[in-house]
Coordinates of C-alpha atoms in Angstrom, one line a residue:
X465 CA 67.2 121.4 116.5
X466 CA 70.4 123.4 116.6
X467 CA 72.0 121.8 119.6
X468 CA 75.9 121.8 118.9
X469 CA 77.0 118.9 120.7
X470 CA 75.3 116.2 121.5
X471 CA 77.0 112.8 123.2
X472 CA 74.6 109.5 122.6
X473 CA 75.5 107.4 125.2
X474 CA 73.6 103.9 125.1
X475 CA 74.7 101.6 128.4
X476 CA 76.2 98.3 127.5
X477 CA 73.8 95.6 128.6
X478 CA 75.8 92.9 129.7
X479 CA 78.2 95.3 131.5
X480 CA 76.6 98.2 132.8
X481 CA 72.4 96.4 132.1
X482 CA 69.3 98.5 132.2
X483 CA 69.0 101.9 133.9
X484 CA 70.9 105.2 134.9
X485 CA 74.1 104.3 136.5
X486 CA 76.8 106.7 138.4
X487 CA 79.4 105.4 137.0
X488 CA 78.0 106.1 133.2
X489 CA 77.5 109.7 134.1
X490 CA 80.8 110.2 135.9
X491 CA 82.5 109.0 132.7
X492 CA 80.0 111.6 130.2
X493 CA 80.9 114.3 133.3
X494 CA 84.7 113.7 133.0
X495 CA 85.0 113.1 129.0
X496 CA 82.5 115.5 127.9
X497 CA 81.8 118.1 130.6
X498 CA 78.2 117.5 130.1
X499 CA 75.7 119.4 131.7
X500 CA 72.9 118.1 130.6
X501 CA 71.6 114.5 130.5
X502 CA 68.3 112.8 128.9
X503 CA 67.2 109.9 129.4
X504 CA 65.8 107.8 127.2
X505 CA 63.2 104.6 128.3
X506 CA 65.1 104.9 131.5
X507 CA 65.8 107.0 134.8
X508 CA 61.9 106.9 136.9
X509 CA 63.4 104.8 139.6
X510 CA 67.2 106.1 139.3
X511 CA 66.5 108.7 142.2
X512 CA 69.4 108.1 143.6
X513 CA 71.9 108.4 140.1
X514 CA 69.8 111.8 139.6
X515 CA 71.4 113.0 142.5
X516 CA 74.5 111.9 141.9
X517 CA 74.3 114.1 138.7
X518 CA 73.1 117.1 140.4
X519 CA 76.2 116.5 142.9
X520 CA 78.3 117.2 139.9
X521 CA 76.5 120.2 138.3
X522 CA 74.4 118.2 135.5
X523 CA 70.8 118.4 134.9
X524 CA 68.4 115.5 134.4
X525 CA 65.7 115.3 132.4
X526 CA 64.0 111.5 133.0
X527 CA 62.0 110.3 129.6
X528 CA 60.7 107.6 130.2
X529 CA 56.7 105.2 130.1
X530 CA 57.7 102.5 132.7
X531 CA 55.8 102.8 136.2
X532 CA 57.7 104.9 139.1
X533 CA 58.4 103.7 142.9
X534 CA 56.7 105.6 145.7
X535 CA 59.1 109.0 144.9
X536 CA 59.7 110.6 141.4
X537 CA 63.6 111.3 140.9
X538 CA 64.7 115.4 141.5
X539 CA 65.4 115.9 138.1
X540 CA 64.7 119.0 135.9
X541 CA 61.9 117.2 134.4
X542 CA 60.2 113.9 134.5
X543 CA 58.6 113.7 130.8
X544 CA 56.5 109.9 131.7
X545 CA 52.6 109.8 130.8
X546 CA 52.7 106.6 133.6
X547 CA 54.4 109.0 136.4
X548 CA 51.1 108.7 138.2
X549 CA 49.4 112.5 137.9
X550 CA 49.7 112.9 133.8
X551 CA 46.5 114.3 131.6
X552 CA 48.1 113.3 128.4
X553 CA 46.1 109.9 127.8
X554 CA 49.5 109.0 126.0
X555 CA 50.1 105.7 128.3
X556 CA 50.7 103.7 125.2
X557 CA 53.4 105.2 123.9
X558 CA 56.8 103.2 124.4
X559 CA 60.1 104.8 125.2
X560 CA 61.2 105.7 122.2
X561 CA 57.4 107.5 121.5
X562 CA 58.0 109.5 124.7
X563 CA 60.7 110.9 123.4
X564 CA 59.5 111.7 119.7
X565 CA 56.8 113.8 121.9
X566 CA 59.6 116.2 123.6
X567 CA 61.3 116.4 120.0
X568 CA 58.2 118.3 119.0
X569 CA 57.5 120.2 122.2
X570 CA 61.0 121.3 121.6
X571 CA 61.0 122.2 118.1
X572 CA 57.9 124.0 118.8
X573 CA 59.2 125.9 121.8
X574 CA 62.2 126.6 119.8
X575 CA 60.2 127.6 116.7
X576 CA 62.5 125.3 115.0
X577 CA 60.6 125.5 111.7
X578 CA 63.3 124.1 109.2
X579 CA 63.3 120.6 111.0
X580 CA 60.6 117.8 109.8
X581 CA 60.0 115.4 112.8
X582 CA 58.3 113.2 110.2
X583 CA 62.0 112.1 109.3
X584 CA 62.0 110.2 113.1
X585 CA 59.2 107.9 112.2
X586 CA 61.2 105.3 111.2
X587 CA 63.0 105.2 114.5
X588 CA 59.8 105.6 116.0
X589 CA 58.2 102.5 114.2
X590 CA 60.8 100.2 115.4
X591 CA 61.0 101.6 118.6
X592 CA 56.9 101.0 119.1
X593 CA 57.1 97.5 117.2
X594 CA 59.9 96.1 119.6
X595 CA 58.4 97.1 122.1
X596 CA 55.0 95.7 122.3
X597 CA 53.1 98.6 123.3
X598 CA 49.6 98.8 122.2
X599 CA 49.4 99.7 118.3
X600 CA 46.5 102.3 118.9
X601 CA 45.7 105.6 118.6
X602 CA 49.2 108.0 118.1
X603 CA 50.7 104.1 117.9
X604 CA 49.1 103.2 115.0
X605 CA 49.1 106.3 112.8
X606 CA 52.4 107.3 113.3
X607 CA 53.6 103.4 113.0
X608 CA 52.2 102.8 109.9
X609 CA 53.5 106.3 108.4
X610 CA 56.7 105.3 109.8
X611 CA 56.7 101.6 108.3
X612 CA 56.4 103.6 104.9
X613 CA 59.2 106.1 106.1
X614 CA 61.3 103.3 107.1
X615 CA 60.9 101.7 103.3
X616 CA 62.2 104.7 101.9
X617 CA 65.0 105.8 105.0
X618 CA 67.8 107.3 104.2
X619 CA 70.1 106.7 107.1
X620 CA 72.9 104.6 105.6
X621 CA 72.9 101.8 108.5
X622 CA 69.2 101.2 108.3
X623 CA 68.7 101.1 104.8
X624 CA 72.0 98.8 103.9
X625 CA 70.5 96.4 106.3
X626 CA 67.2 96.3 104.7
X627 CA 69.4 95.6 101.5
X628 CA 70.9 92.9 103.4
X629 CA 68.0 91.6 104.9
X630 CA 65.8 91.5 101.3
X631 CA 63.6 93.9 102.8
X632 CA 64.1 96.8 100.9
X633 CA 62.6 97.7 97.3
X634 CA 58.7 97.1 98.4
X635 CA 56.3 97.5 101.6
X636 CA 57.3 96.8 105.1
X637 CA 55.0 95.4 107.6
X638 CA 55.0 95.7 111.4
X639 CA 55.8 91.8 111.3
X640 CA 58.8 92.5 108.8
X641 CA 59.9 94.6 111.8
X642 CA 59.2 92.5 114.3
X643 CA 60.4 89.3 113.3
X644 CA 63.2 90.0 110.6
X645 CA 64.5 93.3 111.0
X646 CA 64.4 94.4 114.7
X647 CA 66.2 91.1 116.2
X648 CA 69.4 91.8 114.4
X649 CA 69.9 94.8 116.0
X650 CA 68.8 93.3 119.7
X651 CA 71.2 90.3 119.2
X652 CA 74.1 93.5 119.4
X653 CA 73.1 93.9 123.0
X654 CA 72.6 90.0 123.8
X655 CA 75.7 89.0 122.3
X656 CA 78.2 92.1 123.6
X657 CA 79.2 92.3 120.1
X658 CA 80.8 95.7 120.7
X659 CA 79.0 97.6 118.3
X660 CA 75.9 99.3 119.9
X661 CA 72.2 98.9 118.1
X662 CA 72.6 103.0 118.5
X663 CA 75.8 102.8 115.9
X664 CA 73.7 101.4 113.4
X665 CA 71.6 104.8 113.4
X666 CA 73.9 107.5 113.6
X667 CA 76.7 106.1 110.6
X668 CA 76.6 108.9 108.2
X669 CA 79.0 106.8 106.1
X670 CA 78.0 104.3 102.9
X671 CA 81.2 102.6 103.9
X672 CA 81.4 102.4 107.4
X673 CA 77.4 101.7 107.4
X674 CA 78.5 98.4 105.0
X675 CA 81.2 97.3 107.8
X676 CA 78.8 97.9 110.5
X677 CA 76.4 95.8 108.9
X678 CA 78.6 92.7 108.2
X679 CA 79.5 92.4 111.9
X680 CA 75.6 92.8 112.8
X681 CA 74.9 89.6 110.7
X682 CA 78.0 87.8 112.2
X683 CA 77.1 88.8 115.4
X684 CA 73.5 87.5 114.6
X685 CA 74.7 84.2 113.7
X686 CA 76.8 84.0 116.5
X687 CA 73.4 84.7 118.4
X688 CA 71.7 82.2 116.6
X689 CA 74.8 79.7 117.4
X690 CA 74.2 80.4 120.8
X691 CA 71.0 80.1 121.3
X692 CA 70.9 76.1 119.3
X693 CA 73.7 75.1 122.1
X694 CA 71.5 76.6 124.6
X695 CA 68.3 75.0 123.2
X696 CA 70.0 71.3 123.1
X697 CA 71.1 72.0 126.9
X698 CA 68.0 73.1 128.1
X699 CA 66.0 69.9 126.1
X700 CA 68.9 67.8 127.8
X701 CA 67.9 69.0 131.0
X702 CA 64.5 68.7 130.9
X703 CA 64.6 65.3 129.9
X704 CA 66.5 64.5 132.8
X705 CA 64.1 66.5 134.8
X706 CA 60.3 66.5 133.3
X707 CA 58.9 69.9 134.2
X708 CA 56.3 70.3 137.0
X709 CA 54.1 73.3 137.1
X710 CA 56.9 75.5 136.1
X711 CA 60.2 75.2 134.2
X712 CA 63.1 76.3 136.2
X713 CA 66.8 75.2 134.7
X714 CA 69.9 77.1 134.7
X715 CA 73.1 76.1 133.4
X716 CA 76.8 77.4 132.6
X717 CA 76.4 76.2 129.3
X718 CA 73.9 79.3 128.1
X719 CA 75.2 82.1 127.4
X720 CA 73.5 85.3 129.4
X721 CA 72.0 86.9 126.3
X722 CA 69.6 84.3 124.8
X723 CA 68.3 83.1 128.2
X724 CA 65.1 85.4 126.8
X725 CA 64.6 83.8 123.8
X726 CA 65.1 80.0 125.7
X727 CA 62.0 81.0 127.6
X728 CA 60.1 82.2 125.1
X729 CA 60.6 79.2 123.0
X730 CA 60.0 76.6 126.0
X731 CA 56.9 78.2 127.0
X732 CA 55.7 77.5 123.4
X733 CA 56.8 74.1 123.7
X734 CA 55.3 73.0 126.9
X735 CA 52.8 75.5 127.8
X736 CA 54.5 76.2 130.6
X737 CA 55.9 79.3 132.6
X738 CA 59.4 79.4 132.0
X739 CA 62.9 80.6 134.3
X740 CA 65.9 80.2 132.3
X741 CA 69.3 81.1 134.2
X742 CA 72.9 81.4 133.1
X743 CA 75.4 80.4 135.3
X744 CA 78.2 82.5 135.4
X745 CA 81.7 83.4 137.3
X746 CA 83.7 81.8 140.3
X747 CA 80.7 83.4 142.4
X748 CA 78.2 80.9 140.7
X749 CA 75.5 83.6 140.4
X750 CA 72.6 82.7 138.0
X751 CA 70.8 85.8 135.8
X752 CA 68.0 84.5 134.4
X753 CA 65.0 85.5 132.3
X754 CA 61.5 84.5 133.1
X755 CA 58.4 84.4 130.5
X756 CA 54.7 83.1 130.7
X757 CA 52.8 81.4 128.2
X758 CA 50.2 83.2 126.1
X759 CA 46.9 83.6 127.1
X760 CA 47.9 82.2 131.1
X761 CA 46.4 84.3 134.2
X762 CA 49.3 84.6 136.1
X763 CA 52.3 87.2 137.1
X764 CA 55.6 85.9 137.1
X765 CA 56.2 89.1 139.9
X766 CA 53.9 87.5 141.5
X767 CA 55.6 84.0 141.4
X768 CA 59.3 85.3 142.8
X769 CA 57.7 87.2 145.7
X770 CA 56.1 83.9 146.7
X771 CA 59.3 82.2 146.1
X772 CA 61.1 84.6 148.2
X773 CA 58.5 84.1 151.1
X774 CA 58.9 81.5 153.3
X775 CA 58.4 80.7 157.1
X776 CA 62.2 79.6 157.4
X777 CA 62.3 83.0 156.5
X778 CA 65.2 82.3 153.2
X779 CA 65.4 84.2 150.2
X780 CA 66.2 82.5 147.1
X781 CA 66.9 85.7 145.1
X782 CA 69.3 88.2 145.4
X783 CA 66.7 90.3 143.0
X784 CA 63.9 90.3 140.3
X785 CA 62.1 92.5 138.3
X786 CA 60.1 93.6 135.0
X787 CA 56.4 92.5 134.0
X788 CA 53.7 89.6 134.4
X789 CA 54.8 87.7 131.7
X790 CA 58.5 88.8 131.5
X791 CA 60.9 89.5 133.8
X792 CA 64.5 89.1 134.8
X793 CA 65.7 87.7 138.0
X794 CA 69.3 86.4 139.8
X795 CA 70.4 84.1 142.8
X796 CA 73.0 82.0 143.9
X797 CA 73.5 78.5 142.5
X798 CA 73.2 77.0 145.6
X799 CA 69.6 78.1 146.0
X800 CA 68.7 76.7 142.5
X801 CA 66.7 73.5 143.7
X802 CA 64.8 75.5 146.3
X803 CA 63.7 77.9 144.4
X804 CA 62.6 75.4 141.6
X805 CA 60.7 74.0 144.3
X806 CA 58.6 77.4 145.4
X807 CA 58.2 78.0 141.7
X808 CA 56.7 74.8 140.5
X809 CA 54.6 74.9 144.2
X810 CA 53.8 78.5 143.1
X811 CA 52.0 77.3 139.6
X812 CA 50.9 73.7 140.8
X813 CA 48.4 75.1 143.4
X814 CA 47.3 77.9 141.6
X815 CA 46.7 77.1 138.0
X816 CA 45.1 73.1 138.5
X817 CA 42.2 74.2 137.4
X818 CA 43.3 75.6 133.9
X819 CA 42.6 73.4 131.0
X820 CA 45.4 71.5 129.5
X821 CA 44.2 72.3 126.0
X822 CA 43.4 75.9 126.1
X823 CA 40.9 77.5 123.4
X824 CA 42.8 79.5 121.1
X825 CA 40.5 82.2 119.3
X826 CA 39.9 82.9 115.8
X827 CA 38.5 85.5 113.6
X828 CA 36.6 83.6 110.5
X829 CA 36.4 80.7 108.7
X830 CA 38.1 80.8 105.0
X831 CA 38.7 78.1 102.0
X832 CA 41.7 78.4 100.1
X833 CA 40.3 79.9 97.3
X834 CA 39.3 83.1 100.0
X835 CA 43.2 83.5 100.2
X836 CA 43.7 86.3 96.2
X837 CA 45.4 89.7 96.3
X838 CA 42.3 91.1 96.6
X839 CA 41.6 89.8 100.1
X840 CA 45.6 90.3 100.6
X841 CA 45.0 93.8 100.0
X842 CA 41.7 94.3 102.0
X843 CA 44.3 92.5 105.1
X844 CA 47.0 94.7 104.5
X845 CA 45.0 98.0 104.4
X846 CA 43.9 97.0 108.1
X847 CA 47.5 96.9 109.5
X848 CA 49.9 97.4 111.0
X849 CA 49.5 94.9 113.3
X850 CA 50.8 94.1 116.9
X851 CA 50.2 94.6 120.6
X852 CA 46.0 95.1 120.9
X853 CA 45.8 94.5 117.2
X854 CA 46.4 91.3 116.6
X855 CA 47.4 89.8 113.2
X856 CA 43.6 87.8 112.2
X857 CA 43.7 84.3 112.5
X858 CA 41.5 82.0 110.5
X859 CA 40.9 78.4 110.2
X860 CA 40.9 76.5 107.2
X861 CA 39.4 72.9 107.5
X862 CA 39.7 69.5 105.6
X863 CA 42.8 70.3 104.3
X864 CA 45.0 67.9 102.4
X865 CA 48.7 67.7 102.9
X866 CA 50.1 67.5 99.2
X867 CA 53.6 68.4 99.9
X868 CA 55.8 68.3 103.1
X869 CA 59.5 69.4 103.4
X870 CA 61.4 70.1 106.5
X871 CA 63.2 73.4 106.3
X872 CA 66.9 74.1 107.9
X873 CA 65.9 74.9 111.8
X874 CA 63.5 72.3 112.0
X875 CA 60.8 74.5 110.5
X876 CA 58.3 72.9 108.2
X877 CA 56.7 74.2 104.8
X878 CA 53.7 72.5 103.8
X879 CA 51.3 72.5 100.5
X880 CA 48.1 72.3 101.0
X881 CA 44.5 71.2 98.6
X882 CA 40.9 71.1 99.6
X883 CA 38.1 69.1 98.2
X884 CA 36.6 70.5 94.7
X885 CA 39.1 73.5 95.0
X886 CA 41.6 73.5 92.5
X887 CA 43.6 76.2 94.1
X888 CA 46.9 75.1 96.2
X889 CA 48.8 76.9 98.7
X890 CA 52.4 76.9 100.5
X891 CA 51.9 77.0 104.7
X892 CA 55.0 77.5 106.5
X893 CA 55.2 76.4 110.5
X894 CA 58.0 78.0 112.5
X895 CA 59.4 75.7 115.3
X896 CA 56.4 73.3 115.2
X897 CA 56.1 71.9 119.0
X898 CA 57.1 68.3 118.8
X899 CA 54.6 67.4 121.4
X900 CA 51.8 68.5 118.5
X901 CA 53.4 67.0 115.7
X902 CA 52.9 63.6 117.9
X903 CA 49.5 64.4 118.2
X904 CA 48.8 65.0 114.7
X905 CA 51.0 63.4 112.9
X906 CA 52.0 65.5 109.4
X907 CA 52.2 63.2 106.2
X908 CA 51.0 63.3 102.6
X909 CA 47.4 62.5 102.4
X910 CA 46.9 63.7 105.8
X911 CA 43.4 65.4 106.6
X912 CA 44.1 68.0 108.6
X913 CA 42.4 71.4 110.0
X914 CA 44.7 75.0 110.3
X915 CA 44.3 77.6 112.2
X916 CA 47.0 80.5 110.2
X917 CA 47.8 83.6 109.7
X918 CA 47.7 84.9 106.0
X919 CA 50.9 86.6 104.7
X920 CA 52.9 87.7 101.6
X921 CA 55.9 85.7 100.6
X922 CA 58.5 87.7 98.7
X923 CA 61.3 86.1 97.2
X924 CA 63.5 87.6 94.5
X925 CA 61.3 90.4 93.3
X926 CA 58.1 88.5 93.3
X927 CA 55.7 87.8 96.0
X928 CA 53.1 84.9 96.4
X929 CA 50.2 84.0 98.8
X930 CA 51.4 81.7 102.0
X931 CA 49.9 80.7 105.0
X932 CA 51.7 80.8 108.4
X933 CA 50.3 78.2 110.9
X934 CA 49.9 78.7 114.1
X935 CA 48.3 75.4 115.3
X936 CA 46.9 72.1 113.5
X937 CA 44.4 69.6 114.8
X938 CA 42.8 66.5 112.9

């Protein structure tokens, strides 16, 4: 847009965390004279680090789509369709959309002709995938045009990870994004790897983009490392403590960046609202991420007020925050055991009356034989798919397990017949729940209903039919 210099600054999340911080703008004040700062996905509740700026001669301008507290910072501009008194209708739009809308009010206001804002959609694809806002409307237009500009980017870190990845070369799909590419780059903030998922955008080098990308899939695997210790410590605690209402361990064994994705995975396991907490330093605080099942009425907000409630008037946490069904949290060690307690109270008394075996909704019935390219193309046409667009589900009945191999991670890849069909196909079932695979036990010759769902395999330049299951039952 003709802006000569320009200082990204992208806060370090295990050092600095989420949100404006004064010490972050002291050091863009002293290094770079700056005398301007935007915000990006941050800044509506940093009143007081918008003052601190203005102390020192720098305007603020707060972009940002998460909900304000009861006074809007005294910056320049607050850009936020959620601030409270915005005519936009543009609520959905993540961060990262926010700011793609003051790109072109800018290049409009500075009749800035020569610059194609198209050439941001892939950035803002991957910003709207990741971060689960609702794919409709602006969302899903400018997604899918950006899933295609994304195929075809030619920002040198991007694009040799796609090479990397075996995602380059054909169509990308929101759930190529969401599940493949996108986690790579988060696992650089999780893991402290000292590159920055912001580096990754900006190399303008073949070269350096090559080196950054070899420490992104080490640092992945380190991730991935991490996380397996921290799965095998938080299954070696529950056994030693079954779960009641709530799961609520912490331990000195996880590492602070994949306490997120131990949640995530436990709630799938148990069904179960999960609080997962590293413990960390000679101060023995705990930071901890919280996450809620699919599909349960409840507000984890709701839970750690409760917890933080009492007669004896106590307070387990030192502080918590985020969303219903995903927040962060952090206490003392000490108070571990009674907050486990409010917790599990918190979900015992108020969810007895859910159903252990919740009903899981599906859109049609199919046979195998259903499952050609010409149906794969009539499923890919009504993508992308994501947050208030769901990817369909569909059950397939009296199936017979032909083939079963375990896969490395303890995923499972099936091959599946039906009766007076002569048509096979390959299922694949990510981190089946043990629990389930008791229940219904898997087993050539099995019998066995799916609920999956449909998907394009591609592997080494050609692509095949395959079904991803979601559930089983007899």
């Amino acid at each position: 847009l003709g802006f000569e210099k320009v200082v990204p600054h992208q806060p370090q999340r295990l050092v600095e965390g989420y949100g404006l911080h004064s010490s972050s703008i002291q050091k863009l004040f002293d290094e770079h004279q700056c005398s301007l700062i935007v915000s990006i996905d941050l800044g509506i509740t940093g009143n007081e680090e918008v003052e601190f700026a203005r102390s020192l001669g720098i305007d603020v301008i707060v972009t940002d789509h998460h909900l304000p507290g009861l006074t809007l910072p005294n910056a320049v501009a607050v850009v936020n369709p959620n601030r409270g008194n915005c005519e936009s209708g543009l609520s959905h739009l993540c961060g990262t959309g926010v700011m793609f809308y003051l790109v072109l009010a800018l290049r409009r206001a500075l009749r800035a002709d020569h610059f194609d804002p198209k050439s941001l959609l892939d950035c803002f694809a991957i910003g709207t995938i990741t971060d689960m806002v609702p794919l409709i409307e602006e969302n899903r237009i400018l997604v899918k045009h950006g899933l295609a500009k994304l195929a075809e980017t030619q920002r040198p870190g991007l694009r040799i990870l796609l090479q990397e990845l075996g995602l380059s070369g054909r169509p990308l799909t929101a759930q190529d994004v969401a599940i493949r590419y996108a986690p790579k780059l988060n696992a650089l903030s999780r893991m402290g790897s000292g590159v920055q998922p912001i580096d990754l955008y900006l190399v303008d080098s073949e070269a350096k983009a090559r080196e950054l990308v070899v420490r992104v899939l080490a640092n992945n695997q380190e991730r991935q490392a991490s996380q397996k210790s921290a799965d095998d410590e938080a299954n070696r605690l529950l056994k030693e403590n079954p779960p009641s209402g709530a799961i609520v361990i912490a331990s000195d064994k996880f590492h602070r960046g994949v306490v997120g994705l131990v949640a995530t995975r436990l709630t799938q396991a148990f069904g179960l609202p999960a609080l997962v907490g590293a413990i960390e330093g000679e101060s023995r605080s705990v930071i901890g991420s919280a996450r809620l099942p699919n599909g349960m009425s409840a507000n984890l907000l709701d839970a750690m007020t409760f917890a933080n409630q009492s007669e004896d008037g106590l307070q387990c946490l030192d502080q918590f925050g985020g969303h219903a069904v995903a927040a962060g949290f952090e206490l003392r060690a000490d108070r571990l055991l009674l907050f486990r307690e409010r917790i599990s109270a918190f979900f015992t008394e108020r969810l007895t009356a859910r159903s252990s075996a919740p009903v899981v909704e599906y859109d049609a019935d199919c046979q195998i034989s259903d499952f050609n390219p010409s149906f794969m193309a009539w499923l890919d046409a009504m993508g992308p798919f994501g947050a208030k667009a769901p990817v369909p589900l569909f059950r397939i009945r009296t199936c017979s397990v032909v083939q079963v191999k375990e896969l490395r991670g303890g995923h499972l890849r099936l091959k599946l017949a039906q009766p007076g069909i002569f048509q096979t196909l390959t299922a694949v079932w990510f981190s089946p729940p043990a629990k389930r695979l008791e229940e219904v036990p898997l087993s050539v010759g099995a019998v066995i209903s799916v609920l999956a769902e449909a998907q394009w395999n591609h592997f080494q330049g050609s692509r095949d039919i395959q079904l991803l299951i979601q559930d089983i039952a007899h």
